[in-house]
Tab-separated table of C-alpha atoms in Angstrom:
chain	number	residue	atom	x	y	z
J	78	UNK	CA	20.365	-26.962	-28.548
J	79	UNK	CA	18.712	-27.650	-25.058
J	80	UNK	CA	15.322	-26.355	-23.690
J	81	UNK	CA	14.800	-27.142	-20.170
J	82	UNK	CA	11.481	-26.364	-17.907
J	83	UNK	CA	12.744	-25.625	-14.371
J	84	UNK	CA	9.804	-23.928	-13.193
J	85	UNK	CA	10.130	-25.562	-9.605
J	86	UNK	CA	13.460	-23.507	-9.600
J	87	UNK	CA	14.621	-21.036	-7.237
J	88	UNK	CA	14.009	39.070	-6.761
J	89	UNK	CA	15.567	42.547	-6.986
J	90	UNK	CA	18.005	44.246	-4.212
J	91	UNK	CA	16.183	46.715	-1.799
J	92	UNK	CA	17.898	50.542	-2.005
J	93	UNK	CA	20.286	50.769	0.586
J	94	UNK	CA	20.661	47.280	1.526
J	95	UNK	CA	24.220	46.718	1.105
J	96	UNK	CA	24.119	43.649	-0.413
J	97	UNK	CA	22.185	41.430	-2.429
J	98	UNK	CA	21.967	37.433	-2.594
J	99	UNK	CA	22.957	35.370	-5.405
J	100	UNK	CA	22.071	31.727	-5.871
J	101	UNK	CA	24.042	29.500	-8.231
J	102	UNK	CA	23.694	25.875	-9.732
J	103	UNK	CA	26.459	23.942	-9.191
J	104	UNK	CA	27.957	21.156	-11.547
J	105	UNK	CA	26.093	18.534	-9.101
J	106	UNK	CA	22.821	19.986	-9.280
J	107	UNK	CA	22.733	21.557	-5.913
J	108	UNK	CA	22.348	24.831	-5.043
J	109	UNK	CA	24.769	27.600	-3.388
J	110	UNK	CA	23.793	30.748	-2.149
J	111	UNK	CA	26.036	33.977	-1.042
J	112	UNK	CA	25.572	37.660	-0.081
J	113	UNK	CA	27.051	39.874	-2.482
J	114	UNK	CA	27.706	43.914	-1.621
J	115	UNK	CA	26.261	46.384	-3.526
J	116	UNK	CA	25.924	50.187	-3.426
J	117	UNK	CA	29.029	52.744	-3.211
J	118	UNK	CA	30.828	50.240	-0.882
J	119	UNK	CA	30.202	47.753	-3.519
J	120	UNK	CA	31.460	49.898	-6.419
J	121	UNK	CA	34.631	50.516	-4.339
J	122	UNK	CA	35.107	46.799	-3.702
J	123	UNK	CA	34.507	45.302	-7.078
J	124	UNK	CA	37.093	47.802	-8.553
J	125	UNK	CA	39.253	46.588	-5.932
J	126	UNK	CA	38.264	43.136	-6.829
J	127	UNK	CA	39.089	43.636	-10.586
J	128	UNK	CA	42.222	45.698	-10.568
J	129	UNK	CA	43.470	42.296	-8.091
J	130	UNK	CA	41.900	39.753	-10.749
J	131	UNK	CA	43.845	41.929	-13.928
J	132	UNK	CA	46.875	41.250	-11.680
J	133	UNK	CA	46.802	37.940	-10.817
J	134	UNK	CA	44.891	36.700	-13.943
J	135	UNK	CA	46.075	33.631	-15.658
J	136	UNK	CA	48.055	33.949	-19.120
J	137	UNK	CA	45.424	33.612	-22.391
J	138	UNK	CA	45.374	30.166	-23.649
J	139	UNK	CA	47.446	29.214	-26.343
J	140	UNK	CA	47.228	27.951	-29.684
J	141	UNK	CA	47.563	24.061	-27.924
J	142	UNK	CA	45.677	25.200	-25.180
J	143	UNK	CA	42.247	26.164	-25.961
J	144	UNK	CA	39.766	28.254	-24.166
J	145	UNK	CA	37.270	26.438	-22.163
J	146	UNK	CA	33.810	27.435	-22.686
J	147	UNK	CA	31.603	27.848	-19.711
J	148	UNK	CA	27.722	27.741	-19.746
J	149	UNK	CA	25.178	27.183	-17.206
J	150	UNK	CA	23.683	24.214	-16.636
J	151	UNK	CA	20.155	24.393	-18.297
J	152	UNK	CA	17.474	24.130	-15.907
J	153	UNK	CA	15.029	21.490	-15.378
J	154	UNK	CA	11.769	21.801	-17.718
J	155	UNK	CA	8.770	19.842	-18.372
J	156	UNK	CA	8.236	17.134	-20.672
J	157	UNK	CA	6.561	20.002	-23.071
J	158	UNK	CA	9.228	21.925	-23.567
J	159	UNK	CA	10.393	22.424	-26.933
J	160	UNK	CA	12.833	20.248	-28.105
J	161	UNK	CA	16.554	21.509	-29.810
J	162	UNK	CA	15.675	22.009	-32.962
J	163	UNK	CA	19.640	20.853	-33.538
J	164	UNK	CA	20.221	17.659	-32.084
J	165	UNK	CA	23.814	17.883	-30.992
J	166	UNK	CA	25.588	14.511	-30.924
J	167	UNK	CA	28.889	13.033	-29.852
J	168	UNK	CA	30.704	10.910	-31.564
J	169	UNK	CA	31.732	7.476	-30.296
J	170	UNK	CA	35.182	8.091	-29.207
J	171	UNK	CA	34.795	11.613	-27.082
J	172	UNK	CA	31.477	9.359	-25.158
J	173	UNK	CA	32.362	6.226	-24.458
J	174	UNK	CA	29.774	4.615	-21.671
J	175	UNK	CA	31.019	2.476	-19.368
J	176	UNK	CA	27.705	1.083	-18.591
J	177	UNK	CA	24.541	0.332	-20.261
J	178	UNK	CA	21.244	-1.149	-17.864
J	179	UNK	CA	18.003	-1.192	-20.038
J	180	UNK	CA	14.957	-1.625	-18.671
J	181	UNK	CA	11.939	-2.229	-20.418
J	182	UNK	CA	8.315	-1.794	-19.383
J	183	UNK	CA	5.170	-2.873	-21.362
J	184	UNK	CA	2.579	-1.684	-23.743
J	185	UNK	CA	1.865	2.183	-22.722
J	186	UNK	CA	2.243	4.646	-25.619
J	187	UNK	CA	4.022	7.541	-24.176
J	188	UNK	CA	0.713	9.496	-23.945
J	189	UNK	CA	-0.580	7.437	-21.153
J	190	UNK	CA	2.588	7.889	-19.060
J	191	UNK	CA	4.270	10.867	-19.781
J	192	UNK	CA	2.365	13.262	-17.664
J	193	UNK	CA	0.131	11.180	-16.226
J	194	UNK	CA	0.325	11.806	-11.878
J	195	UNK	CA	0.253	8.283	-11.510
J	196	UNK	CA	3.949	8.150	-12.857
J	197	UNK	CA	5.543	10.641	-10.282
J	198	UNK	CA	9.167	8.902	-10.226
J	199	UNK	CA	9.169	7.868	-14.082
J	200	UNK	CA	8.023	11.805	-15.416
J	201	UNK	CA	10.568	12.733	-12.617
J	202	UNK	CA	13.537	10.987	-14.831
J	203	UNK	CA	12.025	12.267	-17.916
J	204	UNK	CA	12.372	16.213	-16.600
J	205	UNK	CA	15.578	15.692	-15.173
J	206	UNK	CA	16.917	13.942	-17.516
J	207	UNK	CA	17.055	13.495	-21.609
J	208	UNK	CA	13.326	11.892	-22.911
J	209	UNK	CA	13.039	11.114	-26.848
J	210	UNK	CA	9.047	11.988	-27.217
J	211	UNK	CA	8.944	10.296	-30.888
J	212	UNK	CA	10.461	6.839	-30.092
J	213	UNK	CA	8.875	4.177	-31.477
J	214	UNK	CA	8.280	0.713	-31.056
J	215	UNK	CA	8.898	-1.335	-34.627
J	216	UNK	CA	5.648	-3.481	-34.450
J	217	UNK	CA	3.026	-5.477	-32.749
J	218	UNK	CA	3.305	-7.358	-30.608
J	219	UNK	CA	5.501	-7.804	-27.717
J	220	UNK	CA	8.293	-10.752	-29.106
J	221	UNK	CA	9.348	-8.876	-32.524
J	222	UNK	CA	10.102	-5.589	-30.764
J	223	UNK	CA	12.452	-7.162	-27.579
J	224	UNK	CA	14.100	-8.725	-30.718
J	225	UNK	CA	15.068	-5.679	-32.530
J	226	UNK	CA	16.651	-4.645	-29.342
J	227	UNK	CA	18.925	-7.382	-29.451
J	228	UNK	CA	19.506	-8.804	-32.989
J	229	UNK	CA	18.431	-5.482	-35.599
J	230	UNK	CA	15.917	-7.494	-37.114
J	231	UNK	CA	12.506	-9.066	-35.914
J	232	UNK	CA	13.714	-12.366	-37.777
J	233	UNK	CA	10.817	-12.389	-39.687
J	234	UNK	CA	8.419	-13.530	-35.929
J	235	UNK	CA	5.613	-11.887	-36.167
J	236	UNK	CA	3.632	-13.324	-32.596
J	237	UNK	CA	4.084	-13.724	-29.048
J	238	UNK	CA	5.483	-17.582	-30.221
J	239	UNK	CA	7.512	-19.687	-27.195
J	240	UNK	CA	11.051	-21.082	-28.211
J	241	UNK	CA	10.911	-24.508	-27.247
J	242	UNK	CA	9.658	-27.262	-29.218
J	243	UNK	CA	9.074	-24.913	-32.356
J	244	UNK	CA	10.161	-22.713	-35.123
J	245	UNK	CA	10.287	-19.985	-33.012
J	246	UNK	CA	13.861	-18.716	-33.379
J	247	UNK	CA	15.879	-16.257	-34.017
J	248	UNK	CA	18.699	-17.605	-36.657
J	249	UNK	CA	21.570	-14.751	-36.522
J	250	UNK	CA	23.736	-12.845	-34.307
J	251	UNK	CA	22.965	-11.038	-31.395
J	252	UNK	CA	23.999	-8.876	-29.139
J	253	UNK	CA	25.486	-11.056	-26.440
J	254	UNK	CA	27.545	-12.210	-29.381
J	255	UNK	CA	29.246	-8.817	-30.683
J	256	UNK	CA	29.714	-7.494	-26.926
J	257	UNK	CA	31.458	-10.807	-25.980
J	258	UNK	CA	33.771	-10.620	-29.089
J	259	UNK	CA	34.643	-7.437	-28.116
J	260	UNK	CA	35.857	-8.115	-24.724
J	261	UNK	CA	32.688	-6.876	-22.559
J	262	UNK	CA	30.450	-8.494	-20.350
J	263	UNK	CA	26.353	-8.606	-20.395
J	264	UNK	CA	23.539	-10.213	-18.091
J	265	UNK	CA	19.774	-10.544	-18.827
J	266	UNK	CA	17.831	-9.864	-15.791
J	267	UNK	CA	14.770	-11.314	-15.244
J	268	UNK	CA	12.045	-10.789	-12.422
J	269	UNK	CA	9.807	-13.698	-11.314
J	270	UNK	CA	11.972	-16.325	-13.418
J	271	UNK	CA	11.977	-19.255	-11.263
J	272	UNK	CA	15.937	-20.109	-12.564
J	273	UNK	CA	18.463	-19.374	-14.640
J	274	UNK	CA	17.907	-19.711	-18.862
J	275	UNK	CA	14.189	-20.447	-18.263
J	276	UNK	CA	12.208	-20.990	-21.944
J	277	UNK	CA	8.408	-21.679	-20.210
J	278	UNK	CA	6.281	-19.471	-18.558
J	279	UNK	CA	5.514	-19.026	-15.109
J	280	UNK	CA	3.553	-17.382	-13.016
J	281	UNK	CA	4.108	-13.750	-13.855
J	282	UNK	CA	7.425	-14.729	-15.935
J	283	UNK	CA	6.713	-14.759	-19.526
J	284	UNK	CA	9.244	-16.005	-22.186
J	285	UNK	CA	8.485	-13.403	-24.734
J	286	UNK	CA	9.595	-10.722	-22.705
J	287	UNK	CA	13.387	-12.707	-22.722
J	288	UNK	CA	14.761	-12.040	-26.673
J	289	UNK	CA	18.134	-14.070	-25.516
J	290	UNK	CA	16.221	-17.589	-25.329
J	291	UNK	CA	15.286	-17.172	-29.066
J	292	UNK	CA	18.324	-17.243	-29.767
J	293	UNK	CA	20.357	-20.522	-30.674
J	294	UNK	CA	23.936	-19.355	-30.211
J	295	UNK	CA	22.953	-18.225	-26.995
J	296	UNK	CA	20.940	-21.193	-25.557
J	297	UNK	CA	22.851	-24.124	-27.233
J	298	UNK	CA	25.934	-23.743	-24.670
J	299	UNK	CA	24.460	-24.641	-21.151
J	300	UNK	CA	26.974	-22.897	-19.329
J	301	UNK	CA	26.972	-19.609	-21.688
J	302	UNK	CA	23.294	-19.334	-20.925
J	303	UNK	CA	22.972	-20.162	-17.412
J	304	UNK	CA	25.467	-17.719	-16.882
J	305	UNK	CA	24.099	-14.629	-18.593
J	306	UNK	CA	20.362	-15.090	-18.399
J	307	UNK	CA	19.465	-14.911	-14.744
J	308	UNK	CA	16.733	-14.391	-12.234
J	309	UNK	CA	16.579	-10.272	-11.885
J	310	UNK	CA	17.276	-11.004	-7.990
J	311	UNK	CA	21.010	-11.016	-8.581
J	312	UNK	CA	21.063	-7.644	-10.101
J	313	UNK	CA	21.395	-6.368	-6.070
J	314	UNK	CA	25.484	-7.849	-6.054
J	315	UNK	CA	26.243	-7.446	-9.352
J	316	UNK	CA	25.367	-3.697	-8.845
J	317	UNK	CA	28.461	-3.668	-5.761
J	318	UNK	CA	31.175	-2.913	-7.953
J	319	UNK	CA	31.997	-1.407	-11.342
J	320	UNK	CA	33.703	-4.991	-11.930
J	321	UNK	CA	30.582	-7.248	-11.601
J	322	UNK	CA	28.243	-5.090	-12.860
J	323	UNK	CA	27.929	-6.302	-16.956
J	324	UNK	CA	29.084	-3.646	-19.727
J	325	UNK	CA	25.124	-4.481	-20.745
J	326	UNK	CA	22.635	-4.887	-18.531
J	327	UNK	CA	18.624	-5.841	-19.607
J	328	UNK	CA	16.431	-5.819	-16.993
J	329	UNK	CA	12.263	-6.896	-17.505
J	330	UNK	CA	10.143	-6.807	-14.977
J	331	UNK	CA	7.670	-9.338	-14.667
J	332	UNK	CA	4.376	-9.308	-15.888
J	333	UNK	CA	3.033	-7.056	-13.125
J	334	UNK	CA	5.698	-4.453	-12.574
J	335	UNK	CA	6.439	-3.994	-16.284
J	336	UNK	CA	2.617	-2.613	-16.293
J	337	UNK	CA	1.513	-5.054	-18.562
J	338	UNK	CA	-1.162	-6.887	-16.123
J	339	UNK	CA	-1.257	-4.122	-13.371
J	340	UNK	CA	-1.600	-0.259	-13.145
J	341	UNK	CA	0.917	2.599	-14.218
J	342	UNK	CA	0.877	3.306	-10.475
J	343	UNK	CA	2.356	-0.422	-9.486
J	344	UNK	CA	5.060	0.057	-12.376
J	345	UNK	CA	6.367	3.482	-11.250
J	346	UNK	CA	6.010	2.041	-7.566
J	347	UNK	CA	8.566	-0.485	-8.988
J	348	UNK	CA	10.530	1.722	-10.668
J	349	UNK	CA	11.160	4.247	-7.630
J	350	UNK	CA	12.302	1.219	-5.705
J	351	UNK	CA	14.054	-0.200	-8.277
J	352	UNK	CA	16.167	2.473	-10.096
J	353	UNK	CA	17.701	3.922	-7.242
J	354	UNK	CA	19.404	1.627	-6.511
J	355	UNK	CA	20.922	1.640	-10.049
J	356	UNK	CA	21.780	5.249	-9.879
J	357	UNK	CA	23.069	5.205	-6.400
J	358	UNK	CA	25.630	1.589	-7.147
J	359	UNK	CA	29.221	2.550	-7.859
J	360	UNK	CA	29.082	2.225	-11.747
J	361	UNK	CA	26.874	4.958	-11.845
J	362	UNK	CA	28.299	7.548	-8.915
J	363	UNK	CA	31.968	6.795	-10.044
J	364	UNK	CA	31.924	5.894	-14.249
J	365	UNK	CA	30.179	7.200	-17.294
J	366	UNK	CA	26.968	4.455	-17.057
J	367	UNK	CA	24.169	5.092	-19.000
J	368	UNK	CA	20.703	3.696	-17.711
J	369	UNK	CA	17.685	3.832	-20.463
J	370	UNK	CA	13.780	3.409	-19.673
J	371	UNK	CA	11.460	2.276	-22.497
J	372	UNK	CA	8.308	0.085	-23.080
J	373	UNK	CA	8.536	-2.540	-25.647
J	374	UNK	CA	5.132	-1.278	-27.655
J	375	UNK	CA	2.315	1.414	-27.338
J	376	UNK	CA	-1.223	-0.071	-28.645
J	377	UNK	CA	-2.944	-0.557	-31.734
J	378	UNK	CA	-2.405	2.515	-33.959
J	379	UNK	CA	-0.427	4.185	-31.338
J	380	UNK	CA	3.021	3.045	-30.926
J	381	UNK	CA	5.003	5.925	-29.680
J	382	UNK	CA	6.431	5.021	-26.373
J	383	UNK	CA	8.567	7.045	-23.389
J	384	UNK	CA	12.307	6.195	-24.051
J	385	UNK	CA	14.459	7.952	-21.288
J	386	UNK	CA	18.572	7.988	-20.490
J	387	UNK	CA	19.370	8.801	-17.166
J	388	UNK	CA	22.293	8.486	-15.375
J	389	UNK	CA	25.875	10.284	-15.470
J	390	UNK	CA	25.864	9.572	-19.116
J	391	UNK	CA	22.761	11.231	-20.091
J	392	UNK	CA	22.364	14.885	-21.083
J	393	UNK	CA	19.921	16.842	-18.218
J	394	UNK	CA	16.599	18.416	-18.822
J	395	UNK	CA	16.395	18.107	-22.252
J	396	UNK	CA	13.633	16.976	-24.967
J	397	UNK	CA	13.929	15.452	-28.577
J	398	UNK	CA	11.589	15.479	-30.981
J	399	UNK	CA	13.446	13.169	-33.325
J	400	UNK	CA	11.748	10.075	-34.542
J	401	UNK	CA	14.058	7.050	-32.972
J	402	UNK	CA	13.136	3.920	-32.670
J	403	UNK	CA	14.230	0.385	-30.692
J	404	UNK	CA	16.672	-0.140	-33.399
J	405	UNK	CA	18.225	3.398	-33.176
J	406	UNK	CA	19.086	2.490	-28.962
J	407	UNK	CA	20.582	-0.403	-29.805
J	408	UNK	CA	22.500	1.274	-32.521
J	409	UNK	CA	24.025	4.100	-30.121
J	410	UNK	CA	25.062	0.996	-28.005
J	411	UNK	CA	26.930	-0.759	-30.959
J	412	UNK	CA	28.159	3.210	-31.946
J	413	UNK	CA	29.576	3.743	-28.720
J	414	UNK	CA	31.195	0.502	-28.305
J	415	UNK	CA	32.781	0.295	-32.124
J	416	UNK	CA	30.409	-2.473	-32.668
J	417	UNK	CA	29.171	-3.095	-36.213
J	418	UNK	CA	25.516	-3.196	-37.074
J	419	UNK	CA	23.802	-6.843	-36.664
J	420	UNK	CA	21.443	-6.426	-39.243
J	421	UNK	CA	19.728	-4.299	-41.477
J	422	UNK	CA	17.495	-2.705	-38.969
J	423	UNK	CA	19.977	-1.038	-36.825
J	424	UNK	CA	22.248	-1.014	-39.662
J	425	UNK	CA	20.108	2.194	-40.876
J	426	UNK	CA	19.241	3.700	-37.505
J	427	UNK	CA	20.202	6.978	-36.219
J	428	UNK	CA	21.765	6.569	-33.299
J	429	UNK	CA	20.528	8.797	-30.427
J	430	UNK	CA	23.881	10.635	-29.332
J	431	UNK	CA	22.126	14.010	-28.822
J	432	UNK	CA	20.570	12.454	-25.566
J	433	UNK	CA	23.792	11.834	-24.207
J	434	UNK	CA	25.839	14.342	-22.141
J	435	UNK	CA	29.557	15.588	-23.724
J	436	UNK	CA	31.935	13.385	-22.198
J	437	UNK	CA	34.284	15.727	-20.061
């Protein structure tokens, strides 16, 4: 085991009109718009129109061929909209993600955020997008929770402890462990730390905020480390291509942007920067990547926080109402990827399918 301080580091138609015009959603989100006839002349050509279609239609489907069904896309709503009140889920093999980024901002129950005007780009996700409005964090304070994200357990830490020179650890698996075992690739990306594998604090770095360095599997093997726990700067050419990007991505933003010492205003400032350029890289625009906004804990008494999947991968304009948790995301990561349960935490999560779209 090592522990190194590098610090110094780098409406309706009018009579007579004609025609009317129809608008239409398209499977992109943008909108189309066309004149359509109407009247006598109308009547004539929509017979003319269906008596063509009856001739030219194609054969039923069969027993091996199914009918598709078609529904519109639902439109975008508010954050109080009513949930489903039947989550409808998809099972691992029909939704496989290509992709997972987490990032995860700090101590704001959802009621400080979620509707709140200074949080234009993060309520913007939430509407157009899936948002969970009963996810919880696990516990106070900060360390136990960015643990159960990563290991299924708070292993038994119970402050805001450092990792070196202590009994502040984390003795079991991880993820890193299961997704490397099972052939995939993941980064921990970390703004404001001065170098790679960093267990001090500085400046507006904090250790607690980086699970992966309480771990002893992880930071034993210099190389192993260095390589997967890295300043957030090199997030930019990772996100280039589908092939450098990680299979699992967690991103923290320091101690300013993740709203813990400054406003909700400087962390959604951050966040509309930030996340675009996420959505917009290849992995996102050309595979099924899922990317998921949370806050490690609410406050005393209060520990609801926002939880939000955007992306390709995540189900549009819709609500839940179903109590989730941190262990129930990182149980619909180790569902979707066939990975078994680390411990008993995420071992007895529901996994939160419904928020993802049908794979298709």
């Amino acid at each position: 085991m090592f522990w190194r301080d590098r610090t110094k580091a780098g409406t309706r138609p009018r009579r007579g009109s004609g025609r009317r015009r129809a608008t239409r959603l398209t499977a992109t989100g943008s909108v189309t718009t066309g004149l359509v006839t109407t009247g006598k002349a109308g009547s004539v050509l929509l017979a003319s129109v269906l008596l063509l279609s009856a001739c030219t239609a194609s054969p039923r489907p069969t027993a091996d061929q199914p009918a598709i069904a078609h529904s519109a896309p639902p439109a975008v709503a508010p954050s109080s909209t009513a949930p489903s009140s039947t989550p409808q889920s998809s099972s691992p093999g029909e939704a496989t993600l290509q992709h997972v980024v987490i990032i995860v901002d700090e101590n704001k129950p959802a009621a400080t955020v979620l509707g709140n005007p200074a949080a234009p780009y993060l309520n913007g996700l939430a509407h157009t997008f899936a948002s969970a409005t009963d996810y919880s964090g696990v516990t106070h304070p900060s360390l136990p929770n960015y643990l159960a994200l990563t290991g299924g357990t708070t292993a038994g830490i119970t402050s805001d402890c450092n990792p070196p020179r202590g009994s502040c650890h984390a003795h079991g698996k991880n993820l890193g462990d299961e997704l490397v075992a099972s052939g995939r690739s993941w980064k921990f990306y970390a703004e404001s730390m001065p170098a790679a594998c960093t267990a001090v604090n500085s400046g507006r770095y904090a250790v607690k905020h980086n699970p992966f360095l309480y771990y002893p599997d992880v930071t034993a093997k210099v190389a192993y480390c260095d390589s997967h726990d890295v300043p957030y700067g090199r997030l930019a050419a990772d996100l280039a291509s589908p092939a450098t990007l990680p299979s699992y991505s967690f991103v923290s933003p320091d101690l300013c942007d993740d709203m813990h010492d400054c406003s909700i205003a400087t962390g959604d400032a951050w966040l509309a920067h930030n996340v675009p350029q996420i959505l917009g890289s290849p992995a996102f625009t050309t595979q099924r990547s899922l990317l998921v906004i949370t806050f490690d804990e609410g406050e005393s008494g209060n520990n609801v926080v926002p939880c939000i999947f955007a992306g390709p991968a995540a189900r549009r304009a819709y609500s839940t109402a179903t109590p989730y948790n941190h262990y129930s995301l990182l149980r619909t990561v180790e569902e979707q990827w066939g990975l078994a349960p680390l411990a008993a935490g995420d071992a007895a999560a529901v996994p939160m399918n419904e928020m993802l779209s049908p794979a298709g």
